[in-house]
Short mmCIF file of C-alpha atoms and ligand atoms in Angstrom, two decimals:
data_model
loop_
_atom_site.label_atom_id
_atom_site.label_comp_id
_atom_site.label_asym_id
_atom_site.label_seq_id
_atom_site.Cartn_x
_atom_site.Cartn_y
_atom_site.Cartn_z
CA MET A 1 17.86 26.17 -9.16
CA SER A 2 16.51 29.09 -11.39
CA ASN A 3 16.98 27.41 -14.71
CA LEU A 4 15.01 24.28 -13.55
CA LYS A 5 12.46 26.82 -11.97
CA THR A 6 11.36 28.34 -14.78
CA LYS A 7 11.02 25.10 -16.48
CA THR A 8 8.34 23.83 -13.76
CA GLU A 9 6.64 27.10 -14.03
CA LYS A 10 3.74 25.91 -16.26
CA LYS A 11 1.14 25.03 -13.60
CA GLY A 12 1.33 21.29 -12.68
CA TYR A 13 3.92 20.42 -14.80
CA PHE A 14 7.64 19.50 -14.49
CA GLY A 15 8.71 20.29 -17.82
CA PRO A 16 6.54 17.87 -19.77
CA TYR A 17 5.47 15.66 -17.13
CA GLY A 18 2.87 15.79 -14.08
CA GLY A 19 -0.63 17.33 -15.18
CA GLN A 20 -3.73 16.37 -14.34
CA PHE A 21 -5.10 13.31 -16.42
CA ILE A 22 -8.67 12.65 -14.38
CA PRO A 23 -12.14 12.21 -14.85
CA GLU A 24 -14.19 15.50 -14.95
CA THR A 25 -15.45 14.53 -11.62
CA LEU A 26 -12.61 14.93 -9.56
CA ARG A 27 -11.62 18.55 -11.14
CA PRO A 28 -13.59 20.16 -8.54
CA ALA A 29 -11.50 18.47 -5.50
CA LEU A 30 -8.12 18.56 -7.18
CA LEU A 31 -9.17 22.74 -7.62
CA GLN A 32 -10.30 23.02 -3.82
CA LEU A 33 -6.96 21.10 -2.77
CA GLU A 34 -5.01 23.84 -4.81
CA GLU A 35 -6.83 26.36 -3.32
CA ALA A 36 -6.19 24.89 0.14
CA TYR A 37 -2.62 24.27 -0.45
CA GLU A 38 -2.41 27.58 -1.67
CA ALA A 39 -3.43 29.27 1.40
CA PHE A 40 -1.61 26.43 3.82
CA LYS A 41 1.81 27.94 2.17
CA ASN A 42 0.80 31.65 3.00
CA SER A 43 -0.45 30.90 6.38
CA GLN A 44 2.41 31.82 8.97
CA GLU A 45 -0.28 30.02 11.39
CA PHE A 46 -0.18 26.76 9.29
CA GLN A 47 3.37 26.58 8.44
CA ASP A 48 4.00 27.07 12.50
CA LYS A 49 1.57 24.27 13.41
CA PHE A 50 3.01 22.02 10.85
CA LYS A 51 6.72 22.95 12.21
CA TRP A 52 5.51 22.32 15.13
CA GLU A 53 3.84 19.13 14.73
CA LEU A 54 7.31 17.45 13.44
CA LYS A 55 9.27 18.72 16.41
CA GLU A 56 6.95 17.62 18.99
CA TYR A 57 4.67 14.81 17.62
CA VAL A 58 6.85 13.50 14.85
CA GLY A 59 10.49 13.63 17.00
CA ARG A 60 12.20 15.83 14.47
CA PRO A 61 14.96 16.56 13.20
CA THR A 62 16.00 13.08 12.71
CA PRO A 63 19.43 12.85 13.61
CA LEU A 64 22.34 13.11 10.54
CA TYR A 65 24.37 9.60 12.16
CA PHE A 66 28.12 9.52 10.78
CA ALA A 67 28.54 5.83 10.11
CA ALA A 68 31.76 5.04 11.18
CA ASN A 69 31.30 1.15 10.70
CA LEU A 70 30.41 1.67 7.51
CA THR A 71 32.59 4.25 6.58
CA LYS A 72 35.18 1.44 7.77
CA HIS A 73 34.39 -0.91 5.68
CA TYR A 74 33.88 0.41 2.43
CA LYS A 75 37.00 2.13 3.17
CA GLY A 76 36.12 5.26 0.75
CA GLY A 77 34.37 8.60 1.79
CA LYS A 78 32.55 9.26 4.90
CA ILE A 79 29.11 7.31 4.90
CA TYR A 80 26.39 9.50 6.96
CA LEU A 81 22.86 8.32 7.31
CA LYS A 82 19.78 10.77 7.03
CA ARG A 83 17.48 8.74 10.35
CA GLU A 84 14.03 8.84 8.94
CA ASP A 85 13.81 5.50 10.59
CA LEU A 86 13.38 7.37 13.94
CA ASN A 87 10.25 9.30 13.10
CA HIS A 88 7.32 8.43 14.80
CA THR A 89 5.60 5.28 13.06
CA GLY A 90 8.72 4.19 11.58
CA ALA A 91 9.52 6.13 8.16
CA HIS A 92 9.52 9.47 6.17
CA LYS A 93 5.94 9.02 5.61
CA ILE A 94 4.66 10.85 8.60
CA ASN A 95 5.86 14.35 7.53
CA ASN A 96 3.45 14.20 4.47
CA ALA A 97 1.04 12.53 6.69
CA ILE A 98 0.77 15.51 9.17
CA GLY A 99 1.00 18.02 6.88
CA GLN A 100 -2.25 16.60 3.98
CA ILE A 101 -4.66 15.79 7.36
CA LEU A 102 -4.08 19.58 8.03
CA LEU A 103 -5.24 20.16 4.82
CA ALA A 104 -7.85 17.70 5.35
CA GLN A 105 -9.08 20.13 8.42
CA PHE A 106 -9.20 23.03 6.89
CA MET A 107 -11.04 22.07 3.95
CA LYS A 108 -13.63 20.34 6.58
CA LYS A 109 -13.68 16.86 5.40
CA LYS A 110 -14.70 13.80 7.03
CA ARG A 111 -13.38 10.97 5.84
CA ILE A 112 -9.71 9.89 5.25
CA ILE A 113 -8.46 7.44 2.76
CA ALA A 114 -4.94 6.63 1.46
CA GLU A 115 -3.37 3.63 -0.26
CA THR A 116 -0.81 1.71 0.73
CA GLY A 117 2.40 -0.58 -0.05
CA ALA A 118 4.84 -1.53 3.06
CA GLY A 119 1.92 -0.39 4.85
CA GLN A 120 4.03 2.42 6.25
CA HIS A 121 1.63 5.51 4.34
CA GLY A 122 -1.25 3.32 5.60
CA VAL A 123 -0.16 3.97 9.53
CA ALA A 124 1.02 6.93 9.21
CA THR A 125 -2.37 8.10 7.82
CA ALA A 126 -4.13 5.75 10.31
CA THR A 127 -2.42 7.79 13.00
CA VAL A 128 -3.10 11.46 11.76
CA ALA A 129 -6.64 10.05 11.26
CA ALA A 130 -7.04 8.87 15.03
CA ARG A 131 -5.84 12.21 16.19
CA ALA A 132 -8.06 14.41 13.98
CA GLY A 133 -10.85 11.95 15.27
CA LEU A 134 -11.39 11.22 11.12
CA GLU A 135 -12.95 8.07 9.60
CA CYS A 136 -10.29 6.30 8.23
CA VAL A 137 -10.07 3.49 5.41
CA VAL A 138 -7.23 2.35 3.94
CA TYR A 139 -6.57 0.00 0.46
CA MET A 140 -3.70 -2.19 0.50
CA GLY A 141 -3.18 -5.23 -2.12
CA ALA A 142 -3.61 -8.74 -0.57
CA GLU A 143 -0.34 -9.52 -1.39
CA ASP A 144 1.13 -6.87 0.47
CA MET A 145 -0.88 -7.85 3.37
CA GLU A 146 0.19 -10.72 3.64
CA ARG A 147 3.82 -9.69 3.34
CA GLN A 148 3.71 -6.80 5.19
CA TYR A 149 1.30 -8.37 8.57
CA PRO A 150 2.71 -6.15 11.05
CA ASN A 151 1.82 -3.03 9.80
CA VAL A 152 -1.62 -4.36 9.08
CA GLN A 153 -2.18 -5.08 12.81
CA ARG A 154 -0.86 -1.17 14.05
CA MET A 155 -3.39 0.00 10.90
CA ARG A 156 -6.74 -1.96 12.89
CA MET A 157 -5.21 -1.22 16.33
CA LEU A 158 -5.46 2.79 14.81
CA GLY A 159 -8.70 1.95 14.39
CA ALA A 160 -8.30 2.10 10.35
CA ALA A 161 -10.17 -0.05 8.11
CA VAL A 162 -8.14 -1.95 6.34
CA GLU A 163 -9.61 -2.63 2.75
CA PRO A 164 -8.05 -5.96 0.90
CA VAL A 165 -7.63 -5.63 -2.82
CA HIS A 166 -7.42 -8.55 -4.72
CA SER A 167 -7.68 -7.09 -8.20
CA GLY A 168 -3.84 -7.32 -10.86
CA THR A 169 -1.25 -7.99 -8.63
CA ALA A 170 -2.97 -7.23 -5.53
CA THR A 171 -0.35 -4.87 -4.68
CA LEU A 172 0.18 -1.19 -4.22
CA LYS A 173 -0.89 0.22 -8.00
CA ASP A 174 -3.90 -1.99 -7.63
CA ALA A 175 -4.36 -0.17 -4.25
CA THR A 176 -4.02 3.26 -5.49
CA ASN A 177 -7.04 2.58 -7.95
CA GLU A 178 -9.46 1.50 -5.52
CA ALA A 179 -8.53 4.36 -3.52
CA LEU A 180 -8.96 6.62 -6.68
CA ARG A 181 -12.42 4.80 -7.42
CA ASP A 182 -13.71 5.48 -3.77
CA TRP A 183 -12.40 9.37 -3.58
CA LEU A 184 -14.38 9.79 -7.44
CA LYS A 185 -17.45 8.75 -5.41
CA ASN A 186 -16.93 10.24 -2.31
CA VAL A 187 -14.96 13.42 -3.11
CA GLU A 188 -17.59 15.77 -1.72
CA HIS A 189 -16.88 14.86 2.20
CA THR A 190 -13.59 12.91 2.04
CA HIS A 191 -9.41 13.86 1.25
CA TYR A 192 -7.38 11.22 -0.30
CA ILE A 193 -4.14 11.32 1.70
CA ILE A 194 -1.77 9.83 -1.62
CA GLY A 195 1.33 8.38 0.26
CA SER A 196 4.08 9.95 -2.73
CA ALA A 197 4.77 12.30 -4.90
CA VAL A 198 2.41 11.16 -7.64
CA GLY A 199 -0.89 11.13 -8.69
CA PRO A 200 -2.88 14.27 -10.12
CA TYR A 201 -1.75 18.20 -9.83
CA PRO A 202 -1.16 19.10 -6.88
CA PHE A 203 -0.31 15.81 -5.27
CA PRO A 204 3.17 15.58 -6.33
CA VAL A 205 3.83 19.48 -5.53
CA ILE A 206 2.17 19.07 -2.11
CA VAL A 207 3.48 15.73 -0.98
CA ARG A 208 7.30 16.88 -2.13
CA ASP A 209 6.71 20.44 0.06
CA PHE A 210 6.16 18.29 2.89
CA GLN A 211 8.90 16.52 2.50
CA LYS A 212 11.49 18.82 1.55
CA ILE A 213 12.10 18.95 5.43
CA ILE A 214 14.28 16.01 5.01
CA GLY A 215 17.14 17.84 2.80
CA GLU A 216 16.74 21.63 4.62
CA GLU A 217 17.74 19.63 8.18
CA THR A 218 19.98 17.31 6.02
CA ARG A 219 21.56 20.44 4.93
CA GLU A 220 22.11 22.20 7.85
CA GLN A 221 23.17 19.27 9.73
CA ILE A 222 25.84 18.34 7.25
CA ASN A 223 27.25 22.07 7.34
CA GLU A 224 27.59 21.87 10.92
CA LYS A 225 29.37 18.76 11.08
CA ALA A 226 31.56 19.07 8.04
CA ASN A 227 31.36 22.89 6.83
CA ARG A 228 30.52 22.17 3.56
CA LEU A 229 28.14 20.37 1.57
CA PRO A 230 27.70 16.50 0.92
CA ASP A 231 29.33 14.90 -2.25
CA TYR A 232 26.79 12.51 -3.24
CA ILE A 233 22.74 11.79 -1.94
CA LEU A 234 21.44 8.50 -1.97
CA ALA A 235 18.04 7.90 -1.63
CA CYS A 236 15.54 4.71 -2.90
CA VAL A 237 12.84 5.18 -5.49
CA GLY A 238 9.21 3.87 -4.92
CA GLY A 239 6.71 6.93 -6.40
CA GLY A 240 10.20 9.04 -5.22
CA SER A 241 8.51 11.05 -2.31
CA ASN A 242 11.37 10.44 0.48
CA ALA A 243 14.09 10.74 -2.77
CA ILE A 244 12.27 14.06 -4.03
CA GLY A 245 12.07 15.49 -0.15
CA ILE A 246 15.96 15.10 0.51
CA PHE A 247 16.75 16.13 -3.38
CA TYR A 248 14.82 18.90 -3.58
CA PRO A 249 16.59 21.47 -1.27
CA PHE A 250 20.05 20.54 -3.38
CA LEU A 251 18.81 20.51 -6.64
CA SER A 252 20.74 23.69 -7.34
CA ASP A 253 23.99 22.75 -5.78
CA LYS A 254 25.60 21.48 -9.01
CA ASN A 255 28.21 19.81 -6.75
CA VAL A 256 26.18 18.01 -4.96
CA LYS A 257 25.75 14.20 -7.12
CA LEU A 258 21.85 12.81 -6.59
CA ILE A 259 21.53 8.96 -7.15
CA GLY A 260 18.36 7.79 -6.94
CA VAL A 261 17.69 4.14 -6.57
CA GLU A 262 15.25 1.75 -8.06
CA ALA A 263 14.21 -2.04 -7.93
CA SER A 264 15.78 -4.25 -10.12
CA GLY A 265 13.40 -7.22 -8.49
CA LYS A 266 15.01 -10.50 -10.03
CA GLY A 267 17.04 -8.82 -12.35
CA ILE A 268 17.08 -5.82 -14.45
CA ASP A 269 16.51 -7.93 -17.59
CA SER A 270 14.15 -10.41 -15.85
CA GLY A 271 11.18 -8.78 -16.97
CA GLU A 272 10.57 -8.92 -12.75
CA HIS A 273 11.64 -5.15 -11.53
CA SER A 274 10.21 -1.70 -10.59
CA ALA A 275 13.03 0.17 -12.18
CA THR A 276 10.86 2.68 -13.89
CA LEU A 277 12.92 5.11 -14.65
CA SER A 278 15.70 2.84 -16.10
CA ARG A 279 13.37 1.43 -18.11
CA GLY A 280 9.82 2.36 -18.53
CA ALA A 281 9.04 5.57 -21.27
CA ALA A 282 6.85 8.54 -20.67
CA GLY A 283 2.68 7.72 -20.58
CA VAL A 284 0.19 8.49 -18.67
CA PHE A 285 -1.08 6.92 -15.47
CA HIS A 286 -2.98 7.36 -12.42
CA GLY A 287 -3.57 10.90 -13.62
CA MET A 288 -0.08 12.23 -14.17
CA ARG A 289 2.03 12.43 -17.38
CA THR A 290 5.27 10.25 -16.06
CA TYR A 291 7.79 7.17 -16.90
CA LEU A 292 5.78 4.36 -16.70
CA LEU A 293 6.70 0.44 -17.06
CA GLN A 294 4.77 -0.59 -20.30
CA ASP A 295 4.56 -3.08 -22.65
CA SER A 296 5.16 -2.23 -26.75
CA GLU A 297 1.11 -1.86 -26.66
CA GLY A 298 1.47 0.98 -23.99
CA GLN A 299 -0.10 -1.17 -21.52
CA VAL A 300 1.26 -1.17 -17.98
CA GLN A 301 3.52 -3.92 -17.39
CA LEU A 302 3.32 -5.47 -14.27
CA PRO A 303 6.36 -4.59 -11.46
CA TYR A 304 7.72 -6.44 -9.42
CA SER A 305 10.08 -6.01 -6.00
CA LEU A 306 10.55 -7.71 -2.85
CA SER A 307 9.74 -4.47 -1.25
CA ALA A 308 6.21 -3.51 -1.53
CA GLY A 309 7.19 0.45 -0.85
CA LEU A 310 9.21 0.08 -4.01
CA ASP A 311 6.66 -2.31 -6.10
CA TYR A 312 4.74 -0.10 -8.30
CA PRO A 313 5.28 0.73 -12.25
CA GLY A 314 4.91 4.47 -12.02
CA VAL A 315 7.10 7.43 -10.48
CA GLY A 316 6.50 11.03 -9.37
CA PRO A 317 6.91 13.21 -12.77
CA GLU A 318 9.17 15.33 -10.60
CA HIS A 319 11.47 12.31 -10.90
CA SER A 320 10.91 11.83 -14.80
CA PHE A 321 12.25 15.70 -15.02
CA LEU A 322 14.98 15.17 -13.43
CA LYS A 323 16.08 12.03 -15.27
CA ASP A 324 15.93 14.05 -18.53
CA GLN A 325 17.49 16.72 -17.11
CA GLN A 326 20.04 14.85 -16.18
CA ARG A 327 20.14 16.47 -12.79
CA VAL A 328 19.88 12.94 -11.00
CA ASP A 329 21.36 9.53 -11.81
CA TYR A 330 18.44 6.94 -11.02
CA VAL A 331 20.40 3.54 -10.83
CA TYR A 332 19.05 0.15 -9.57
CA ALA A 333 19.41 -2.32 -7.02
CA ASP A 334 18.16 -6.11 -7.16
CA ASP A 335 16.34 -8.21 -4.38
CA ARG A 336 19.34 -9.97 -3.32
CA GLN A 337 21.38 -6.75 -3.03
CA ALA A 338 19.27 -4.89 -1.24
CA LEU A 339 19.00 -7.99 1.31
CA ASP A 340 22.91 -8.20 1.42
CA ALA A 341 23.15 -4.58 2.08
CA ALA A 342 20.11 -4.55 5.28
CA LYS A 343 22.30 -7.46 6.70
CA LEU A 344 25.54 -5.60 6.03
CA LEU A 345 23.96 -2.21 8.06
CA THR A 346 22.58 -4.22 10.39
CA ARG A 347 25.87 -6.19 11.39
CA LEU A 348 28.29 -3.17 11.13
CA GLU A 349 25.44 -0.76 12.61
CA GLY A 350 22.92 -2.35 14.39
CA ILE A 351 20.32 -0.33 12.72
CA ILE A 352 17.67 -2.67 11.03
CA PRO A 353 16.81 -0.93 7.97
CA ALA A 354 13.40 -0.70 5.84
CA LEU A 355 13.59 -3.30 2.94
CA GLU A 356 13.29 -0.19 0.70
CA SER A 357 16.07 1.57 2.54
CA ALA A 358 17.86 -0.95 1.86
CA HIS A 359 18.06 -0.41 -2.22
CA ALA A 360 19.69 3.06 -1.79
CA LEU A 361 22.05 1.35 1.16
CA ALA A 362 23.03 -1.82 -1.49
CA TYR A 363 24.07 0.91 -4.77
CA LEU A 364 27.43 2.08 -1.98
CA GLU A 365 28.95 -1.14 -3.33
CA GLU A 366 28.79 0.43 -7.03
CA LEU A 367 29.39 4.00 -5.37
CA MET A 368 32.07 3.38 -2.84
CA PRO A 369 35.54 2.30 -4.53
CA LYS A 370 34.79 5.23 -6.62
CA THR A 371 35.11 7.83 -4.03
CA LYS A 372 38.04 9.42 -1.98
CA SER A 373 38.49 9.27 1.85
CA ASP A 374 37.64 13.02 1.95
CA ASP A 375 34.18 12.15 0.11
CA ILE A 376 31.14 12.97 2.11
CA ILE A 377 28.27 10.13 1.03
CA ILE A 378 24.40 10.74 2.91
CA ILE A 379 21.85 8.36 2.81
CA ASN A 380 18.05 9.01 3.07
CA LEU A 381 17.47 5.87 5.52
CA SER A 382 13.75 6.56 4.92
CA GLY A 383 12.56 3.48 6.85
CA ARG A 384 12.97 1.01 9.87
CA GLY A 385 13.06 -2.85 9.04
CA ASP A 386 10.65 -3.90 11.97
CA LYS A 387 7.73 -4.50 9.22
CA ASP A 388 10.30 -6.79 7.06
CA MET A 389 11.07 -9.18 9.70
CA ASN A 390 8.86 -12.25 8.19
CA ILE A 391 11.15 -11.76 5.25
CA TYR A 392 14.65 -10.96 6.68
CA SER A 393 14.25 -13.98 8.82
CA GLU A 394 13.45 -16.09 5.56
CA TYR A 395 16.53 -14.69 4.26
CA LEU A 396 19.04 -15.70 7.38
CA LYS A 397 18.06 -18.91 6.97
C1 LIG B 1 7.03 4.05 0.92
C2 LIG B 1 8.11 3.61 1.57
C3 LIG B 1 9.37 4.19 0.79
C4 LIG B 1 8.66 4.42 -1.10
O1 LIG B 1 8.07 5.26 -1.37
P1 LIG B 1 9.02 6.99 -1.71
O2 LIG B 1 7.77 7.46 -1.88
O3 LIG B 1 9.30 6.20 -2.98
O4 LIG B 1 9.57 7.09 -0.74
C5 LIG B 1 10.74 4.13 0.66
N1 LIG B 1 11.08 3.46 1.73
C6 LIG B 1 9.77 3.27 3.41
C7 LIG B 1 10.58 3.03 4.68
C8 LIG B 1 8.78 3.49 2.54
O5 LIG B 1 7.70 3.29 3.63
#
């Protein structure tokens, strides 16, 4: 860790990635956020409140479940699932939303905005805003509103205004553009609860710190169950928050292989995918320097994935750094492989995973034949699949 840590010490950077590439008008808000977060980190009262909320409201710790049937199916190492799908609101997104609403209240903000792809972050934000009694606006691509409609209904039930975004591909990247635009206009009284470990500093650090509870629990739980650390940890990577959340507490454990699975959509060579770390190059996007899908002129290349939560052309800057350091392996799974994996898990374990999480499960096909029976493999099951039932029903036909 010490090695990785020193390299990230240049404030706001992970090696050459991260930073604050923003219009001047946003700088005071980011400074205020940085100060608020410093206070939060150093305040026992806030830390206790955060932990209490995670326990009493979210339902943590989530189980680390031994998937006996899936293990038997692959005939390799032992497979465990970190059950983030069992969190209140159905995904890991609530961990970050809980932390950030505390920051918003600390900064005395009156209005909350968010972007959302699959709708899970929108639902998590609408949930914490309802509880805090704050106005909430969620930007969502019109295309995503269609494919994740149950989450649109949930946000509205929670009292949030869902603003359809029609520009670009009408997906997550466009929703993020709109949210940033709104924040620029209303920054004095509005807090932007960003949904992944992306954006200008300090967002990638804040989101990672609020999500690292996943890895901290996993570490304790596997030590309890197996009396040792795992050999592999797998997580899907969209913006990278569930992945960095489970990876972070293991970064210094060199024997734990960390694998991030991106979405290769219609195939890695089809030109229609979201495999940013596999096929992108460094660029500046949404306020950060990071790997980015771009054409030969440096224009953002349109991403694609059947799963709305992975359909993003950028990635959190810490992942870009971890890729270059070769600490994490970044691989990919396509739409079809993810759908097959979702069906397999459902039929064997009675758990319907989110389509995003199914990408991590899909990589087991490649990984498991290389494992030995006493290996331990942990998969971050980032969310549940209720929101994807339309897509799954189509696939089953
Ligand atoms: C949003 C989402 C993702 C992708 O976001 P990350 O920031 O990469 O974690 C993955 N799984 C689920 C269930 C999601 O809702």
